[in-house]
PDB file of C-alpha atoms in Angstrom:
ATOM      1  CA  MET F 690      -2.954  31.874  -7.278  1.00  0.00           C
ATOM      2  CA  ASP F 691      -2.610  28.078  -7.034  1.00  0.00           C
ATOM      3  CA  GLU F 692      -5.847  26.195  -6.578  1.00  0.00           C
ATOM      4  CA  VAL F 693      -6.379  23.852  -3.657  1.00  0.00           C
ATOM      5  CA  GLU F 694      -6.725  20.264  -4.859  1.00  0.00           C
ATOM      6  CA  VAL F 695      -8.218  17.644  -2.550  1.00  0.00           C
ATOM      7  CA  VAL F 696      -6.080  14.558  -3.150  1.00  0.00           C
ATOM      8  CA  VAL F 697      -7.849  12.299  -0.662  1.00  0.00           C
ATOM      9  CA  ALA F 698     -10.176  12.967   2.241  1.00  0.00           C
ATOM     10  CA  HIS F 699     -12.055  10.855   4.765  1.00  0.00           C
ATOM     11  CA  SER F 700     -12.826  10.930   8.479  1.00  0.00           C
ATOM     12  CA  GLU F 701      -9.295   9.954   9.568  1.00  0.00           C
ATOM     13  CA  ARG F 702      -7.130  12.174   7.383  1.00  0.00           C
ATOM     14  CA  ALA F 703      -7.023  14.463   4.381  1.00  0.00           C
ATOM     15  CA  THR F 704      -4.337  15.456   1.883  1.00  0.00           C
ATOM     16  CA  LEU F 705      -4.473  18.750  -0.015  1.00  0.00           C
ATOM     17  CA  ARG F 706      -2.196  19.997  -2.788  1.00  0.00           C
ATOM     18  CA  VAL F 707      -1.395  23.677  -3.266  1.00  0.00           C
ATOM     19  CA  GLY F 708       1.060  24.124  -6.099  1.00  0.00           C
ATOM     20  CA  ASP F 709       4.116  22.023  -5.287  1.00  0.00           C
ATOM     21  CA  VAL F 710       3.224  21.611  -1.604  1.00  0.00           C
ATOM     22  CA  PHE F 711       1.171  18.813  -0.089  1.00  0.00           C
ATOM     23  CA  LEU F 712      -0.607  19.486   3.205  1.00  0.00           C
ATOM     24  CA  LYS F 713      -1.450  16.336   5.153  1.00  0.00           C
ATOM     25  CA  VAL F 714      -3.972  16.731   7.956  1.00  0.00           C
ATOM     26  CA  ASP F 715      -4.092  13.713  10.259  1.00  0.00           C
ATOM     27  CA  SER F 716      -6.009  13.208  13.488  1.00  0.00           C
ATOM     28  CA  ASP F 717      -3.452  10.634  14.676  1.00  0.00           C
ATOM     29  CA  GLN F 718      -0.156  12.355  15.456  1.00  0.00           C
ATOM     30  CA  ALA F 719       1.553   9.024  16.083  1.00  0.00           C
ATOM     31  CA  ARG F 720       0.922   8.190  12.433  1.00  0.00           C
ATOM     32  CA  VAL F 721       2.572  11.447  11.384  1.00  0.00           C
ATOM     33  CA  ASP F 722       5.528  10.712  13.680  1.00  0.00           C
ATOM     34  CA  VAL F 723       5.994   7.392  11.885  1.00  0.00           C
ATOM     35  CA  GLU F 724       5.832   9.050   8.477  1.00  0.00           C
ATOM     36  CA  VAL F 725       8.468  11.656   9.273  1.00  0.00           C
ATOM     37  CA  GLU F 726      10.875   9.196  10.886  1.00  0.00           C
ATOM     38  CA  ALA F 727      10.417   6.556   8.189  1.00  0.00           C
ATOM     39  CA  MET F 728      11.163   9.062   5.426  1.00  0.00           C
ATOM     40  CA  ALA F 729      14.352  10.076   7.240  1.00  0.00           C
ATOM     41  CA  LEU F 730      15.492   6.439   7.507  1.00  0.00           C
ATOM     42  CA  ALA F 731      14.441   5.034   4.136  1.00  0.00           C
ATOM     43  CA  PRO F 732      17.265   4.406   1.615  1.00  0.00           C
ATOM     44  CA  VAL F 733      15.054   5.456  -1.318  1.00  0.00           C
ATOM     45  CA  PRO F 734      13.992   8.928  -2.554  1.00  0.00           C
ATOM     46  CA  THR F 735      11.317  10.487  -0.325  1.00  0.00           C
ATOM     47  CA  PRO F 736       9.589  13.902  -0.207  1.00  0.00           C
ATOM     48  CA  GLU F 737      11.231  16.821   1.583  1.00  0.00           C
ATOM     49  CA  VAL F 738       9.526  17.765   4.846  1.00  0.00           C
ATOM     50  CA  LEU F 739       8.934  21.527   4.643  1.00  0.00           C
ATOM     51  CA  TRP F 740       7.358  22.107   8.041  1.00  0.00           C
ATOM     52  CA  ARG F 741       5.156  20.499  10.623  1.00  0.00           C
ATOM     53  CA  LYS F 742       2.553  22.109  12.848  1.00  0.00           C
ATOM     54  CA  PRO F 743       0.184  19.470  14.266  1.00  0.00           C
ATOM     55  CA  PRO F 744      -2.157  18.335  12.919  1.00  0.00           C
ATOM     56  CA  VAL F 745      -0.636  19.488   9.597  1.00  0.00           C
ATOM     57  CA  LEU F 746       2.473  18.144   7.850  1.00  0.00           C
ATOM     58  CA  ALA F 747       3.740  20.026   4.786  1.00  0.00           C
ATOM     59  CA  ILE F 748       5.876  18.144   2.277  1.00  0.00           C
ATOM     60  CA  ALA F 749       7.243  19.035  -1.139  1.00  0.00           C
ATOM     61  CA  ALA F 750       5.942  17.361  -4.269  1.00  0.00           C
ATOM     62  CA  VAL F 751       8.301  14.809  -5.811  1.00  0.00           C
ATOM     63  CA  PRO F 752       9.161  15.024  -9.518  1.00  0.00           C
ATOM     64  CA  GLY F 753       7.914  12.600 -12.123  1.00  0.00           C
ATOM     65  CA  ARG F 754       4.716  10.623 -12.465  1.00  0.00           C
ATOM     66  CA  THR F 755       3.298   7.311 -11.313  1.00  0.00           C
ATOM     67  CA  LEU F 756       2.819   4.156 -13.358  1.00  0.00           C
ATOM     68  CA  GLY F 757      -0.947   4.368 -12.907  1.00  0.00           C
ATOM     69  CA  ARG F 758      -3.474   3.645 -10.198  1.00  0.00           C
ATOM     70  CA  LEU F 759      -5.585   0.773  -8.949  1.00  0.00           C
ATOM     71  CA  GLY F 760      -8.534   0.358 -11.296  1.00  0.00           C
ATOM     72  CA  GLY F 761      -6.873   2.282 -14.123  1.00  0.00           C
ATOM     73  CA  PRO F 762      -4.509   1.431 -16.962  1.00  0.00           C
ATOM     74  CA  SER F 763      -0.855   1.020 -16.081  1.00  0.00           C
ATOM     75  CA  ALA F 764       1.938   2.809 -17.882  1.00  0.00           C
ATOM     76  CA  GLY F 765       5.680   2.490 -18.069  1.00  0.00           C
ATOM     77  CA  ALA F 766       8.050   0.078 -19.725  1.00  0.00           C
ATOM     78  CA  PRO F 767       9.098  -3.168 -18.022  1.00  0.00           C
ATOM     79  CA  ALA F 768      12.322  -1.368 -17.040  1.00  0.00           C
ATOM     80  CA  ALA F 769      10.344   1.084 -14.888  1.00  0.00           C
ATOM     81  CA  TRP F 770       8.569  -1.735 -13.076  1.00  0.00           C
ATOM     82  CA  ALA F 771      11.924  -3.455 -12.580  1.00  0.00           C
ATOM     83  CA  ALA F 772      13.307  -0.191 -11.149  1.00  0.00           C
ATOM     84  CA  ALA F 773      10.496  -0.271  -8.599  1.00  0.00           C
ATOM     85  CA  GLY F 774      11.572  -3.795  -7.700  1.00  0.00           C
ATOM     86  CA  ARG F 775      15.163  -2.656  -7.178  1.00  0.00           C
ATOM     87  CA  ALA F 776      14.036   0.239  -4.965  1.00  0.00           C
ATOM     88  CA  LEU F 777      11.934  -2.157  -2.913  1.00  0.00           C
ATOM     89  CA  ARG F 778      14.895  -4.475  -2.487  1.00  0.00           C
ATOM     90  CA  ARG F 779      17.026  -1.576  -1.173  1.00  0.00           C
ATOM     91  CA  LEU F 780      14.309  -0.716   1.298  1.00  0.00           C
ATOM     92  CA  HIS F 781      13.828  -4.292   2.464  1.00  0.00           C
ATOM     93  CA  ASP F 782      17.584  -4.846   2.851  1.00  0.00           C
ATOM     94  CA  ALA F 783      17.973  -1.767   5.069  1.00  0.00           C
ATOM     95  CA  PRO F 784      17.991  -2.151   8.861  1.00  0.00           C
ATOM     96  CA  PRO F 785      14.318  -2.296   9.894  1.00  0.00           C
ATOM     97  CA  PRO F 786      12.912   0.411  12.170  1.00  0.00           C
ATOM     98  CA  SER F 787      12.328  -0.280  15.837  1.00  0.00           C
ATOM     99  CA  TRP F 788       8.543  -0.168  15.484  1.00  0.00           C
ATOM    100  CA  THR F 789       6.102  -2.569  13.826  1.00  0.00           C
ATOM    101  CA  GLY F 790       4.275  -1.324  10.751  1.00  0.00           C
ATOM    102  CA  ARG F 791       1.068  -2.321   9.010  1.00  0.00           C
ATOM    103  CA  ALA F 792       2.885  -5.106   7.188  1.00  0.00           C
ATOM    104  CA  GLY F 793       4.062  -6.507  10.530  1.00  0.00           C
ATOM    105  CA  ARG F 794       0.795  -7.596  12.118  1.00  0.00           C
ATOM    106  CA  SER F 795       1.078 -11.090  13.598  1.00  0.00           C
ATOM    107  CA  SER F 796      -0.430 -14.093  11.864  1.00  0.00           C
ATOM    108  CA  ALA F 797      -2.761 -14.663  14.806  1.00  0.00           C
ATOM    109  CA  ARG F 798      -4.033 -11.075  14.713  1.00  0.00           C
ATOM    110  CA  LEU F 799      -4.461 -11.160  10.939  1.00  0.00           C
ATOM    111  CA  ALA F 800      -6.316 -14.473  11.053  1.00  0.00           C
ATOM    112  CA  ALA F 801      -8.718 -13.085  13.653  1.00  0.00           C
ATOM    113  CA  GLU F 802      -9.282  -9.864  11.668  1.00  0.00           C
ATOM    114  CA  LEU F 803      -9.753 -11.837   8.483  1.00  0.00           C
ATOM    115  CA  ASP F 804     -12.267 -14.288   9.938  1.00  0.00           C
ATOM    116  CA  ALA F 805     -14.320 -11.473  11.454  1.00  0.00           C
ATOM    117  CA  GLU F 806     -14.230  -9.424   8.252  1.00  0.00           C
ATOM    118  CA  CYS F 807     -15.163 -12.375   6.052  1.00  0.00           C
ATOM    119  CA  ALA F 808     -18.186 -13.042   8.235  1.00  0.00           C
ATOM    120  CA  LEU F 809     -19.290  -9.400   7.970  1.00  0.00           C
ATOM    121  CA  LEU F 810     -18.827  -9.311   4.196  1.00  0.00           C
ATOM    122  CA  VAL F 811     -21.227 -12.237   3.819  1.00  0.00           C
ATOM    123  CA  THR F 812     -23.673 -11.247   6.568  1.00  0.00           C
ATOM    124  CA  ASN F 813     -23.977  -7.705   5.229  1.00  0.00           C
ATOM    125  CA  GLY F 814     -24.436  -8.966   1.680  1.00  0.00           C
ATOM    126  CA  LEU F 815     -21.406  -7.124   0.317  1.00  0.00           C
ATOM    127  CA  LEU F 816     -19.848 -10.189  -1.319  1.00  0.00           C
ATOM    128  CA  PRO F 817     -21.062 -13.707  -2.184  1.00  0.00           C
ATOM    129  CA  ALA F 818     -20.088 -16.454   0.245  1.00  0.00           C
ATOM    130  CA  ASP F 819     -18.226 -18.538  -2.336  1.00  0.00           C
ATOM    131  CA  LEU F 820     -16.043 -15.584  -3.362  1.00  0.00           C
ATOM    132  CA  VAL F 821     -15.191 -14.830   0.257  1.00  0.00           C
ATOM    133  CA  ALA F 822     -14.518 -18.486   1.113  1.00  0.00           C
ATOM    134  CA  ARG F 823     -12.198 -19.012  -1.848  1.00  0.00           C
ATOM    135  CA  ASN F 824     -10.155 -15.911  -1.123  1.00  0.00           C
ATOM    136  CA  ARG F 825      -9.995 -16.719   2.600  1.00  0.00           C
ATOM    137  CA  GLU F 826      -8.454 -20.042   1.540  1.00  0.00           C
ATOM    138  CA  VAL F 827      -5.946 -18.304  -0.742  1.00  0.00           C
ATOM    139  CA  ALA F 828      -5.094 -15.778   2.011  1.00  0.00           C
ATOM    140  CA  GLU F 829      -3.989 -18.556   4.358  1.00  0.00           C
ATOM    141  CA  ALA F 830      -0.567 -18.721   2.659  1.00  0.00           C
ATOM    142  CA  ALA F 831       0.280 -15.236   3.991  1.00  0.00           C
ATOM    143  CA  LEU F 832      -0.229 -16.358   7.599  1.00  0.00           C
ATOM    144  CA  ARG F 833       3.279 -17.661   8.199  1.00  0.00           C
ATOM    145  CA  SER F 834       6.542 -16.670   9.850  1.00  0.00           C
ATOM    146  CA  TRP F 835       8.738 -14.132   8.034  1.00  0.00           C
ATOM    147  CA  THR F 836      12.007 -12.264   8.531  1.00  0.00           C
ATOM    148  CA  PRO F 837      11.359  -8.644   9.617  1.00  0.00           C
ATOM    149  CA  ALA F 838      12.187  -6.100   6.919  1.00  0.00           C
ATOM    150  CA  PHE F 839      11.908  -2.323   6.515  1.00  0.00           C
ATOM    151  CA  THR F 840       8.476  -2.104   4.900  1.00  0.00           C
ATOM    152  CA  HIS F 841       6.509   0.816   3.507  1.00  0.00           C
ATOM    153  CA  GLY F 842       3.192  -0.738   4.515  1.00  0.00           C
ATOM    154  CA  ASP F 843       0.986   1.019   1.925  1.00  0.00           C
ATOM    155  CA  LEU F 844       2.996   0.836  -1.289  1.00  0.00           C
ATOM    156  CA  GLN F 845       0.160   1.431  -3.720  1.00  0.00           C
ATOM    157  CA  ILE F 846       1.149   2.054  -7.333  1.00  0.00           C
ATOM    158  CA  ALA F 847       0.080   5.694  -6.879  1.00  0.00           C
ATOM    159  CA  HIS F 848       2.695   6.167  -4.143  1.00  0.00           C
ATOM    160  CA  VAL F 849       5.793   5.591  -6.320  1.00  0.00           C
ATOM    161  CA  PHE F 850       6.952   8.258  -8.803  1.00  0.00           C
ATOM    162  CA  PHE F 851       9.217   7.857 -11.827  1.00  0.00           C
ATOM    163  CA  ASP F 852      11.158   9.907 -14.334  1.00  0.00           C
ATOM    164  CA  GLY F 853      11.537   7.531 -17.248  1.00  0.00           C
ATOM    165  CA  ASP F 854      12.818   4.320 -15.694  1.00  0.00           C
ATOM    166  CA  ALA F 855      14.187   5.899 -12.501  1.00  0.00           C
ATOM    167  CA  VAL F 856      12.343   6.091  -9.180  1.00  0.00           C
ATOM    168  CA  THR F 857      12.188   9.749  -8.131  1.00  0.00           C
ATOM    169  CA  GLY F 858      10.143   9.502  -4.955  1.00  0.00           C
ATOM    170  CA  VAL F 859       8.087   7.260  -2.686  1.00  0.00           C
ATOM    171  CA  ILE F 860       5.327   8.978  -0.710  1.00  0.00           C
ATOM    172  CA  ASP F 861       2.871   8.226   2.145  1.00  0.00           C
ATOM    173  CA  TRP F 862       4.970   6.455   4.807  1.00  0.00           C
ATOM    174  CA  SER F 863       2.494   6.545   7.698  1.00  0.00           C
ATOM    175  CA  GLU F 864       2.114   2.726   7.735  1.00  0.00           C
ATOM    176  CA  ALA F 865       5.867   2.006   7.556  1.00  0.00           C
ATOM    177  CA  GLY F 866       7.787  -0.186   9.998  1.00  0.00           C
ATOM    178  CA  ARG F 867       9.030  -3.705  10.559  1.00  0.00           C
ATOM    179  CA  GLY F 868       7.034  -6.171   8.504  1.00  0.00           C
ATOM    180  CA  ASP F 869       6.725  -8.820   5.812  1.00  0.00           C
ATOM    181  CA  ALA F 870       8.547  -7.745   2.635  1.00  0.00           C
ATOM    182  CA  LEU F 871       6.130  -9.624   0.390  1.00  0.00           C
ATOM    183  CA  TYR F 872       3.281  -7.434   1.651  1.00  0.00           C
ATOM    184  CA  ASP F 873       4.911  -4.480  -0.133  1.00  0.00           C
ATOM    185  CA  LEU F 874       5.433  -6.453  -3.340  1.00  0.00           C
ATOM    186  CA  ALA F 875       1.809  -7.542  -3.316  1.00  0.00           C
ATOM    187  CA  THR F 876       0.484  -4.060  -2.572  1.00  0.00           C
ATOM    188  CA  PHE F 877       2.474  -2.477  -5.404  1.00  0.00           C
ATOM    189  CA  THR F 878       1.246  -5.025  -7.964  1.00  0.00           C
ATOM    190  CA  LEU F 879      -2.356  -5.273  -6.694  1.00  0.00           C
ATOM    191  CA  GLY F 880      -4.628  -5.108  -9.718  1.00  0.00           C
ATOM    192  CA  HIS F 881      -1.634  -5.110 -12.085  1.00  0.00           C
ATOM    193  CA  GLU F 882      -0.678  -8.771 -12.023  1.00  0.00           C
ATOM    194  CA  GLU F 883       0.722  -8.519 -15.552  1.00  0.00           C
ATOM    195  CA  HIS F 884       3.712  -6.545 -14.211  1.00  0.00           C
ATOM    196  CA  LEU F 885       4.591  -8.824 -11.292  1.00  0.00           C
ATOM    197  CA  ASP F 886       7.337 -10.619 -13.231  1.00  0.00           C
ATOM    198  CA  ASP F 887       8.978  -7.288 -14.121  1.00  0.00           C
ATOM    199  CA  VAL F 888       8.953  -6.167 -10.480  1.00  0.00           C
ATOM    200  CA  ILE F 889      10.416  -9.480  -9.342  1.00  0.00           C
ATOM    201  CA  ALA F 890      13.120  -9.249 -12.016  1.00  0.00           C
ATOM    202  CA  GLY F 891      14.258  -5.975 -10.463  1.00  0.00           C
ATOM    203  CA  TYR F 892      13.835  -7.248  -6.922  1.00  0.00           C
ATOM    204  CA  GLY F 893      16.466  -9.847  -7.724  1.00  0.00           C
ATOM    205  CA  THR F 894      15.647 -12.736  -5.445  1.00  0.00           C
ATOM    206  CA  ASP F 895      13.262 -15.651  -5.290  1.00  0.00           C
ATOM    207  CA  VAL F 896       9.726 -14.615  -4.354  1.00  0.00           C
ATOM    208  CA  ASP F 897       7.034 -17.024  -3.193  1.00  0.00           C
ATOM    209  CA  LEU F 898       4.220 -16.271  -5.636  1.00  0.00           C
ATOM    210  CA  ASP F 899       1.666 -18.100  -3.504  1.00  0.00           C
ATOM    211  CA  VAL F 900       2.339 -15.634  -0.691  1.00  0.00           C
ATOM    212  CA  VAL F 901       2.033 -12.637  -3.029  1.00  0.00           C
ATOM    213  CA  HIS F 902      -1.296 -14.002  -4.277  1.00  0.00           C
ATOM    214  CA  ALA F 903      -2.338 -14.563  -0.671  1.00  0.00           C
ATOM    215  CA  TRP F 904      -1.607 -10.946   0.237  1.00  0.00           C
ATOM    216  CA  TRP F 905      -3.675  -9.781  -2.759  1.00  0.00           C
ATOM    217  CA  SER F 906      -6.638 -11.713  -1.396  1.00  0.00           C
ATOM    218  CA  LEU F 907      -6.039 -10.794   2.240  1.00  0.00           C
ATOM    219  CA  ARG F 908      -5.572  -7.089   1.609  1.00  0.00           C
ATOM    220  CA  SER F 909      -8.658  -6.967  -0.616  1.00  0.00           C
ATOM    221  CA  LEU F 910     -10.866  -8.848   1.838  1.00  0.00           C
ATOM    222  CA  LEU F 911      -9.901  -6.507   4.657  1.00  0.00           C
ATOM    223  CA  ALA F 912     -10.363  -3.390   2.504  1.00  0.00           C
ATOM    224  CA  VAL F 913     -13.752  -3.824   0.823  1.00  0.00           C
ATOM    225  CA  ARG F 914     -16.051  -2.864   3.693  1.00  0.00           C
ATOM    226  CA  TRP F 915     -13.827   0.021   4.871  1.00  0.00           C
ATOM    227  CA  LEU F 916     -13.720   1.440   1.347  1.00  0.00           C
ATOM    228  CA  VAL F 917     -17.495   1.252   0.953  1.00  0.00           C
ATOM    229  CA  GLU F 918     -18.074   2.912   4.333  1.00  0.00           C
ATOM    230  CA  HIS F 919     -15.645   5.748   3.506  1.00  0.00           C
ATOM    231  CA  GLY F 920     -17.083   6.632   0.112  1.00  0.00           C
ATOM    232  CA  PHE F 921     -14.756   4.663  -2.169  1.00  0.00           C
ATOM    233  CA  ASP F 922     -15.788   2.021  -4.717  1.00  0.00           C
ATOM    234  CA  PRO F 923     -13.969  -1.323  -4.513  1.00  0.00           C
ATOM    235  CA  PHE F 924     -16.413  -2.667  -7.134  1.00  0.00           C
ATOM    236  CA  SER F 925     -14.978  -0.439  -9.887  1.00  0.00           C
ATOM    237  CA  PRO F 926     -13.305  -2.357 -12.743  1.00  0.00           C
ATOM    238  CA  GLY F 927      -9.820  -3.510 -11.793  1.00  0.00           C
ATOM    239  CA  CYS F 928     -10.232  -2.738  -8.091  1.00  0.00           C
ATOM    240  CA  GLU F 929     -10.407  -4.945  -4.996  1.00  0.00           C
ATOM    241  CA  VAL F 930     -13.498  -6.987  -5.907  1.00  0.00           C
ATOM    242  CA  ASP F 931     -12.070  -7.798  -9.344  1.00  0.00           C
ATOM    243  CA  VAL F 932      -8.824  -8.841  -7.626  1.00  0.00           C
ATOM    244  CA  LEU F 933     -10.858 -11.246  -5.466  1.00  0.00           C
ATOM    245  CA  LYS F 934     -12.708 -12.585  -8.518  1.00  0.00           C
ATOM    246  CA  SER F 935      -9.400 -13.288 -10.272  1.00  0.00           C
ATOM    247  CA  ARG F 936      -8.588 -15.922  -7.611  1.00  0.00           C
ATOM    248  CA  MET F 937     -11.701 -17.993  -8.442  1.00  0.00           C
TER     249      MET F 937
END
């Protein structure tokens, strides 16, 4: 009998693996609706939806392996990272969905969230004031106008699978929607800055590096407190706090 593996679990959602089936339990059915529709629309390989019975979504495992994870060593040749860039370009060039995703929050909303979060990080003693202030300054470059694209919205390195240098599947689409394409590029390379050039080479167009750096800072600033409160460790080597320190 296959064992039940807890992939991730917190108060909002949980993902379990049983053999080659992933069971996603989510309290927010609108988020599951987004995931299912985004996977149907995306012009890149996505998992097969096996069945859905709220609050559970069952999807098939995708073949291959990831290039690593945040806070861990990265694997794969430059060609694999470039293949990820090409897949991202296909996604971003596709007609964007009708809804706004996580990467599509307005500059005004992001600025307000960021200012409030920065204040809490310092007041609660989670991060030193100079580290927060510097990264808030860097993050400003992301607060600009952008052309809406089809974005994944949570394109962590652990969400893209490869067989050799070919992308075999992209998982976890619950944050997908219209948004800023550079948010996806930044999320995929977060904590793995050494591979950014390879990803851009595959992406095949000019990328504003200042904006990518800004999204690294912005995403990390907004994540630290949430991660701590939900049992994760953003202070682990190579994770969000180290990303913030790299901007000093």
